[in-house]
């Protein structure tokens, strides 16, 4: 009886593990290709006066930026389109993970001349929605002593 219970428990665990992997794999494959970060809004009803996103640039630089995701090696790039922002392509490494009922999008900026394994910091955003033509990421942030959510809306090019 104990052996049957052990096998049943193991089977349920394996099915659950495979199921979550399929969700993440499907989400990752769905991001493959070229995207535009079309808008950045917050839970406060629009753009608040955030000075810098991802310790790099203003929301104005990120809005309209072009992103390219390669799902088979979890690499990519983004390029600012605003003339007042740096025009060079920024390399990233990214992946998705399942966290309970949520799928998280994790990414890190890879400065030129740096190997991805040497970059120890990155960003964690929640995948809010995804379909063939658009996806939305959300990030909780502290702003003026309160927690707000920043929404990043992407559309496929």
Coordinates of N, CA and C in Angstrom, one line a residue:
X1 N 0.8 -1.2 0.0 CA 0.0 0.0 0.0 C 0.9 1.3 0.0
X2 N 1.9 1.2 0.8 CA 2.8 2.4 0.9 C 3.5 2.6 -0.5
X3 N 3.8 1.6 -1.2 CA 4.5 1.7 -2.5 C 3.5 2.3 -3.5
X4 N 2.2 1.9 -3.5 CA 1.2 2.5 -4.4 C 1.1 4.0 -4.1
X5 N 1.0 4.3 -2.8 CA 0.9 5.7 -2.5 C 2.1 6.5 -2.9
X6 N 3.3 5.9 -2.8 CA 4.6 6.6 -3.2 C 4.5 6.8 -4.7
X7 N 4.2 5.8 -5.5 CA 4.1 5.9 -6.9 C 3.0 6.9 -7.4
X8 N 1.9 6.9 -6.7 CA 0.8 7.9 -7.0 C 1.3 9.3 -6.7
X9 N 1.9 9.5 -5.6 CA 2.5 10.8 -5.3 C 3.5 11.3 -6.3
X10 N 4.4 10.4 -6.6 CA 5.4 10.7 -7.6 C 4.8 11.0 -9.0
X11 N 3.8 10.3 -9.4 CA 3.1 10.5 -10.7 C 2.4 11.9 -10.7
X12 N 1.7 12.2 -9.6 CA 1.1 13.5 -9.5 C 2.1 14.6 -9.6
X13 N 3.2 14.5 -8.8 CA 4.3 15.5 -8.9 C 4.8 15.7 -10.3
X14 N 5.1 14.6 -11.0 CA 5.7 14.6 -12.3 C 4.7 15.3 -13.3
X15 N 3.4 15.0 -13.2 CA 2.4 15.6 -14.0 C 2.3 17.1 -13.8
X16 N 2.4 17.5 -12.5 CA 2.3 18.9 -12.2 C 3.6 19.6 -12.7
X17 N 4.7 19.0 -12.6 CA 6.0 19.6 -13.1 C 5.9 19.8 -14.6
X18 N 5.5 18.7 -15.3 CA 5.4 18.8 -16.8 C 4.4 19.9 -17.2
X19 N 3.3 20.0 -16.5 CA 2.3 20.9 -16.9 C 2.8 22.4 -16.7
X20 N 3.5 22.7 -15.7 CA 4.0 24.0 -15.5 C 5.1 24.3 -16.6
X21 N 5.9 23.3 -16.9 CA 6.9 23.5 -18.0 C 6.2 23.9 -19.3
X22 N 5.1 23.2 -19.6 CA 4.4 23.5 -20.9 C 3.9 24.9 -20.9
X23 N 3.4 25.4 -19.8 CA 2.9 26.8 -19.7 C 4.0 27.8 -20.0
X24 N 5.1 27.6 -19.3 CA 6.3 28.5 -19.5 C 6.8 28.4 -20.9
X25 N 7.0 27.2 -21.4 CA 7.5 27.0 -22.8 C 6.6 27.7 -23.8
X26 N 5.3 27.5 -23.6 CA 4.3 28.1 -24.5 C 4.4 29.7 -24.5
X27 N 4.5 30.2 -23.3 CA 4.7 31.6 -23.1 C 6.0 32.1 -23.7
X28 N 7.1 31.4 -23.5 CA 8.3 31.8 -24.1 C 8.3 31.8 -25.6
X29 N 7.7 30.7 -26.2 CA 7.6 30.7 -27.7 C 6.8 31.8 -28.2
X30 N 5.7 32.1 -27.5 CA 4.8 33.2 -27.9 C 5.5 34.6 -28.0
X31 N 6.6 34.8 -27.3 CA 7.3 36.0 -27.3 C 8.3 36.1 -28.5
X32 N 8.6 35.0 -29.1 CA 9.6 35.0 -30.2 C 9.2 36.0 -31.2
X33 N 10.2 36.9 -31.6 CA 9.9 37.8 -32.7 C 10.2 39.3 -32.2
X34 N 9.6 40.2 -33.0 CA 9.9 41.6 -32.8 C 8.6 42.3 -32.2
X35 N 8.8 43.2 -31.3 CA 7.8 43.8 -30.5 C 8.1 45.3 -30.3
X36 N 7.1 46.1 -30.1 CA 7.2 47.5 -29.7 C 6.6 47.7 -28.4
X37 N 7.3 48.3 -27.5 CA 6.8 48.7 -26.2 C 5.9 49.9 -26.4
X38 N 4.6 49.7 -26.6 CA 3.7 50.7 -27.1 C 3.3 51.7 -26.0
X39 N 3.2 51.3 -24.8 CA 2.8 52.2 -23.7 C 3.2 51.7 -22.4
X40 N 3.4 52.7 -21.5 CA 3.8 52.4 -20.1 C 2.8 53.2 -19.3
X41 N 2.0 52.5 -18.4 CA 1.1 53.2 -17.5 C 1.2 52.6 -16.1
X42 N 0.5 53.2 -15.2 CA 0.6 52.7 -13.8 C -0.7 52.5 -13.2
X43 N -0.7 51.9 -12.1 CA -2.0 51.7 -11.3 C -2.5 53.0 -10.8
X44 N -1.8 54.0 -10.9 CA -2.2 55.4 -10.5 C -2.9 56.1 -11.6
X45 N -3.2 55.4 -12.7 CA -4.0 56.1 -13.8 C -3.2 56.8 -14.8
X46 N -2.0 56.3 -15.1 CA -1.2 56.9 -16.2 C 0.2 56.9 -15.8
X47 N 0.9 57.8 -16.5 CA 2.4 57.9 -16.2 C 2.5 58.8 -15.0
X48 N 3.2 58.3 -14.0 CA 3.6 59.2 -12.9 C 5.0 59.7 -13.2
X49 N 5.5 60.6 -12.4 CA 6.8 61.1 -12.7 C 7.9 60.2 -12.2
X50 N 8.0 59.1 -12.9 CA 9.1 58.2 -12.7 C 10.3 58.7 -13.5
X51 N 11.4 58.9 -12.8 CA 12.6 59.4 -13.5 C 13.3 58.4 -14.3
X52 N 13.4 57.1 -13.8 CA 14.2 56.2 -14.5 C 13.6 54.8 -14.4
X53 N 13.6 54.0 -15.4 CA 13.1 52.6 -15.4 C 14.3 51.7 -15.6
X54 N 14.3 50.6 -14.8 CA 15.4 49.6 -14.9 C 16.8 50.2 -14.8
X55 N 16.9 51.3 -14.0 CA 18.2 51.9 -13.7 C 18.9 52.3 -15.0
X56 N 18.1 52.7 -16.0 CA 18.8 53.0 -17.3 C 18.3 54.3 -17.9
X57 N 17.0 54.4 -18.1 CA 16.5 55.6 -18.9 C 15.1 55.9 -18.4
X58 N 14.6 57.1 -18.9 CA 13.3 57.6 -18.6 C 12.2 56.7 -19.2
X59 N 11.0 56.8 -18.7 CA 9.9 56.1 -19.4 C 9.7 56.5 -20.9
X60 N 10.0 57.8 -21.2 CA 9.9 58.3 -22.5 C 10.9 57.6 -23.5
X61 N 12.0 57.1 -23.0 CA 13.0 56.4 -23.8 C 12.4 55.0 -24.1
X62 N 11.8 54.4 -23.1 CA 11.3 53.0 -23.2 C 10.1 52.9 -24.1
X63 N 9.2 54.0 -23.9 CA 8.0 54.0 -24.7 C 8.3 54.1 -26.2
X64 N 7.9 53.2 -27.0 CA 8.2 53.2 -28.4 C 9.4 52.4 -28.8
X65 N 10.1 51.8 -27.7 CA 11.3 51.1 -28.0 C 11.0 49.8 -28.7
X66 N 11.9 49.3 -29.5 CA 11.8 48.0 -30.3 C 12.5 46.9 -29.6
X67 N 11.8 45.8 -29.4 CA 12.3 44.6 -28.7 C 12.3 43.4 -29.6
X68 N 13.3 42.6 -29.5 CA 13.4 41.4 -30.2 C 13.7 40.3 -29.2
X69 N 12.9 39.2 -29.3 CA 13.1 38.1 -28.3 C 13.4 36.8 -29.2
X70 N 14.5 36.1 -28.8 CA 14.8 34.8 -29.3 C 14.5 33.8 -28.3
X71 N 13.6 32.9 -28.5 CA 13.1 32.0 -27.5 C 14.0 30.8 -27.3
X72 N 14.7 30.4 -28.4 CA 15.5 29.1 -28.2 C 16.8 29.3 -27.4
X73 N 17.3 30.5 -27.3 CA 18.4 30.7 -26.4 C 18.2 31.9 -25.4
X74 N 17.0 32.3 -25.3 CA 16.6 33.3 -24.3 C 17.4 34.6 -24.3
X75 N 17.7 35.0 -25.5 CA 18.4 36.3 -25.7 C 17.5 37.3 -26.3
X76 N 18.0 38.5 -26.5 CA 17.2 39.5 -27.2 C 17.9 40.8 -27.1
X77 N 17.2 41.8 -27.7 CA 17.8 43.2 -27.7 C 16.6 44.1 -27.6
X78 N 16.9 45.3 -27.2 CA 15.9 46.4 -27.3 C 16.7 47.7 -27.7
X79 N 16.0 48.5 -28.5 CA 16.6 49.8 -29.0 C 15.6 50.9 -28.8
X80 N 16.1 52.0 -28.2 CA 15.2 53.2 -28.0 C 15.0 53.8 -29.4
X81 N 13.8 54.4 -29.6 CA 13.5 55.0 -30.9 C 13.5 56.6 -30.7
X82 N 13.4 57.1 -29.5 CA 13.4 58.5 -29.3 C 14.8 59.0 -29.6
X83 N 14.9 60.1 -30.3 CA 16.2 60.7 -30.8 C 17.0 61.2 -29.6
X84 N 16.4 61.5 -28.5 CA 17.1 62.0 -27.3 C 17.7 60.9 -26.4
X85 N 17.4 59.7 -26.8 CA 17.9 58.5 -26.0 C 19.0 57.8 -26.8
X86 N 19.8 57.0 -26.1 CA 20.8 56.2 -26.8 C 20.3 55.3 -27.8
X87 N 20.8 55.4 -29.0 CA 20.3 54.6 -30.2 C 20.9 53.2 -30.3
X88 N 21.8 52.9 -29.5 CA 22.5 51.6 -29.7 C 21.5 50.5 -29.1
X89 N 21.7 49.3 -29.7 CA 20.9 48.1 -29.3 C 21.4 47.6 -27.9
X90 N 20.5 47.3 -27.0 CA 20.9 46.8 -25.7 C 20.6 45.3 -25.6
X91 N 21.6 44.6 -25.3 CA 21.4 43.1 -25.2 C 20.8 42.7 -23.9
X92 N 20.0 41.6 -24.0 CA 19.4 41.1 -22.8 C 19.4 39.6 -22.8
X93 N 19.3 39.0 -21.6 CA 19.0 37.6 -21.4 C 17.7 37.5 -20.6
X94 N 16.8 36.6 -21.0 CA 15.5 36.6 -20.3 C 15.1 35.1 -20.2
X95 N 14.1 34.9 -19.3 CA 13.4 33.6 -19.2 C 12.2 33.8 -18.5
X96 N 11.4 32.8 -18.5 CA 10.1 32.8 -17.7 C 10.1 31.7 -16.7
X97 N 9.4 31.9 -15.6 CA 9.2 30.9 -14.6 C 7.8 31.0 -14.1
X98 N 7.3 29.8 -13.7 CA 6.0 29.7 -13.1 C 6.1 29.9 -11.6
X99 N 5.3 30.7 -11.0 CA 5.3 31.0 -9.6 C 3.8 30.9 -9.1
X100 N 3.4 29.7 -8.8 CA 2.0 29.4 -8.4 C 1.1 29.6 -9.7
X101 N 0.2 30.5 -9.6 CA -0.7 30.8 -10.8 C -0.2 31.8 -11.7
X102 N 1.0 32.4 -11.4 CA 1.6 33.5 -12.2 C 2.7 32.9 -13.0
X103 N 3.0 33.7 -14.1 CA 4.2 33.4 -14.9 C 5.0 34.7 -14.8
X104 N 6.2 34.6 -14.4 CA 7.1 35.7 -14.3 C 8.1 35.8 -15.4
X105 N 8.3 37.0 -15.9 CA 9.3 37.3 -16.9 C 10.5 37.9 -16.2
X106 N 11.6 37.2 -16.3 CA 12.9 37.7 -15.7 C 13.9 38.1 -16.8
X107 N 14.5 39.2 -16.6 CA 15.5 39.6 -17.6 C 16.6 40.4 -17.0
X108 N 17.7 40.4 -17.7 CA 18.8 41.2 -17.2 C 19.5 41.9 -18.4
X109 N 19.9 43.1 -18.2 CA 20.6 43.9 -19.3 C 22.1 43.4 -19.3
X110 N 22.6 43.1 -20.5 CA 24.0 42.7 -20.7 C 24.8 43.8 -21.3
X111 N 25.5 44.5 -20.5 CA 26.3 45.6 -21.1 C 27.3 45.1 -22.2
X112 N 27.6 45.9 -23.1 CA 28.6 45.5 -24.2 C 29.9 45.1 -23.6
X113 N 30.4 44.0 -24.1 CA 31.7 43.5 -23.6 C 31.6 42.7 -22.3
X114 N 30.4 42.4 -21.8 CA 30.1 41.6 -20.6 C 29.4 40.3 -21.0
X115 N 29.8 39.3 -20.3 CA 29.1 38.0 -20.5 C 27.9 37.9 -19.5
X116 N 26.8 37.3 -20.0 CA 25.6 37.2 -19.3 C 25.8 36.6 -17.9
X117 N 26.7 35.6 -17.8 CA 26.9 34.9 -16.5 C 27.5 35.8 -15.5
X118 N 28.2 36.9 -16.0 CA 28.8 37.8 -15.0 C 27.8 38.9 -14.5
X119 N 26.7 39.0 -15.1 CA 25.7 40.0 -14.6 C 24.8 39.3 -13.6
X120 N 24.8 39.8 -12.3 CA 24.2 39.2 -11.2 C 22.8 39.8 -10.8
X121 N 22.5 40.9 -11.5 CA 21.2 41.6 -11.1 C 20.3 41.6 -12.4
X122 N 19.0 41.7 -12.1 CA 18.1 41.8 -13.2 C 16.7 42.2 -12.6
X123 N 15.7 42.0 -13.4 CA 14.4 42.5 -13.1 C 13.3 41.4 -13.3
X124 N 12.3 41.4 -12.4 CA 11.3 40.4 -12.4 C 10.0 41.1 -12.6
X125 N 9.3 40.7 -13.6 CA 8.0 41.3 -14.0 C 6.9 40.2 -14.1
X126 N 5.7 40.5 -13.9 CA 4.6 39.5 -14.0 C 4.0 39.5 -15.4
X127 N 3.8 38.4 -16.0 CA 3.1 38.3 -17.3 C 1.6 38.4 -17.0
X128 N 1.0 39.5 -17.3 CA -0.4 39.8 -17.0 C -1.3 39.1 -18.1
X129 N -0.9 39.3 -19.4 CA -1.7 38.7 -20.4 C -0.8 38.6 -21.6
X130 N -1.2 37.6 -22.5 CA -0.4 37.4 -23.7 C -1.3 36.7 -24.8
X131 N -1.2 37.2 -26.0 CA -1.8 36.5 -27.1 C -0.8 36.7 -28.3
X132 N -1.3 36.4 -29.5 CA -0.4 36.4 -30.7 C 0.1 37.8 -31.1
X133 N -0.7 38.9 -30.7 CA -0.4 40.2 -31.2 C 0.0 41.2 -30.1
X134 N -0.1 40.8 -28.8 CA 0.2 41.7 -27.7 C 0.5 41.0 -26.4
X135 N 1.3 41.6 -25.6 CA 1.4 41.0 -24.2 C 1.6 42.2 -23.3
X136 N 1.3 42.0 -22.0 CA 1.5 43.0 -21.0 C 2.3 42.4 -19.8
X137 N 3.3 43.2 -19.4 CA 4.0 42.9 -18.2 C 3.7 43.9 -17.1
X138 N 3.8 43.5 -15.8 CA 3.6 44.4 -14.7 C 4.7 44.3 -13.7
X139 N 5.1 45.4 -13.1 CA 6.1 45.5 -12.2 C 5.7 46.3 -11.0
X140 N 5.8 45.7 -9.8 CA 5.5 46.5 -8.6 C 6.8 47.4 -8.3
X141 N 6.5 48.6 -7.9 CA 7.6 49.5 -7.6 C 7.2 50.5 -6.4
X142 N 8.2 50.9 -5.7 CA 7.9 51.9 -4.6 C 8.0 53.3 -5.3
X143 N 7.0 54.1 -5.1 CA 7.0 55.4 -5.6 C 6.4 56.4 -4.5
X144 N 7.3 57.3 -4.0 CA 6.9 58.3 -3.0 C 6.3 57.6 -1.8
X145 N 6.9 56.5 -1.4 CA 6.5 55.8 -0.2 C 5.3 54.8 -0.3
X146 N 4.8 54.6 -1.5 CA 3.7 53.7 -1.8 C 4.1 52.7 -2.9
X147 N 3.4 51.6 -2.9 CA 3.7 50.6 -3.9 C 2.7 50.8 -5.0
X148 N 3.2 51.0 -6.2 CA 2.4 51.1 -7.4 C 2.8 50.0 -8.4
X149 N 1.9 49.8 -9.4 CA 2.2 48.8 -10.4 C 2.4 49.5 -11.7
X150 N 3.5 49.2 -12.4 CA 3.8 49.8 -13.7 C 3.5 48.7 -14.7
X151 N 2.7 49.1 -15.7 CA 2.3 48.2 -16.8 C 3.0 48.5 -18.1
X152 N 3.6 47.5 -18.7 CA 4.3 47.6 -20.0 C 3.5 46.9 -21.0
X153 N 3.0 47.6 -22.0 CA 2.1 47.0 -23.1 C 3.0 46.9 -24.3
X154 N 3.1 45.7 -24.8 CA 3.9 45.4 -26.1 C 2.9 45.0 -27.2
X155 N 3.2 45.4 -28.4 CA 2.5 45.0 -29.6 C 3.5 44.4 -30.6
X156 N 3.0 43.3 -31.3 CA 3.9 42.7 -32.3 C 4.1 43.6 -33.5
X157 N 5.3 43.6 -34.0 CA 5.6 44.4 -35.2 C 5.2 43.6 -36.4

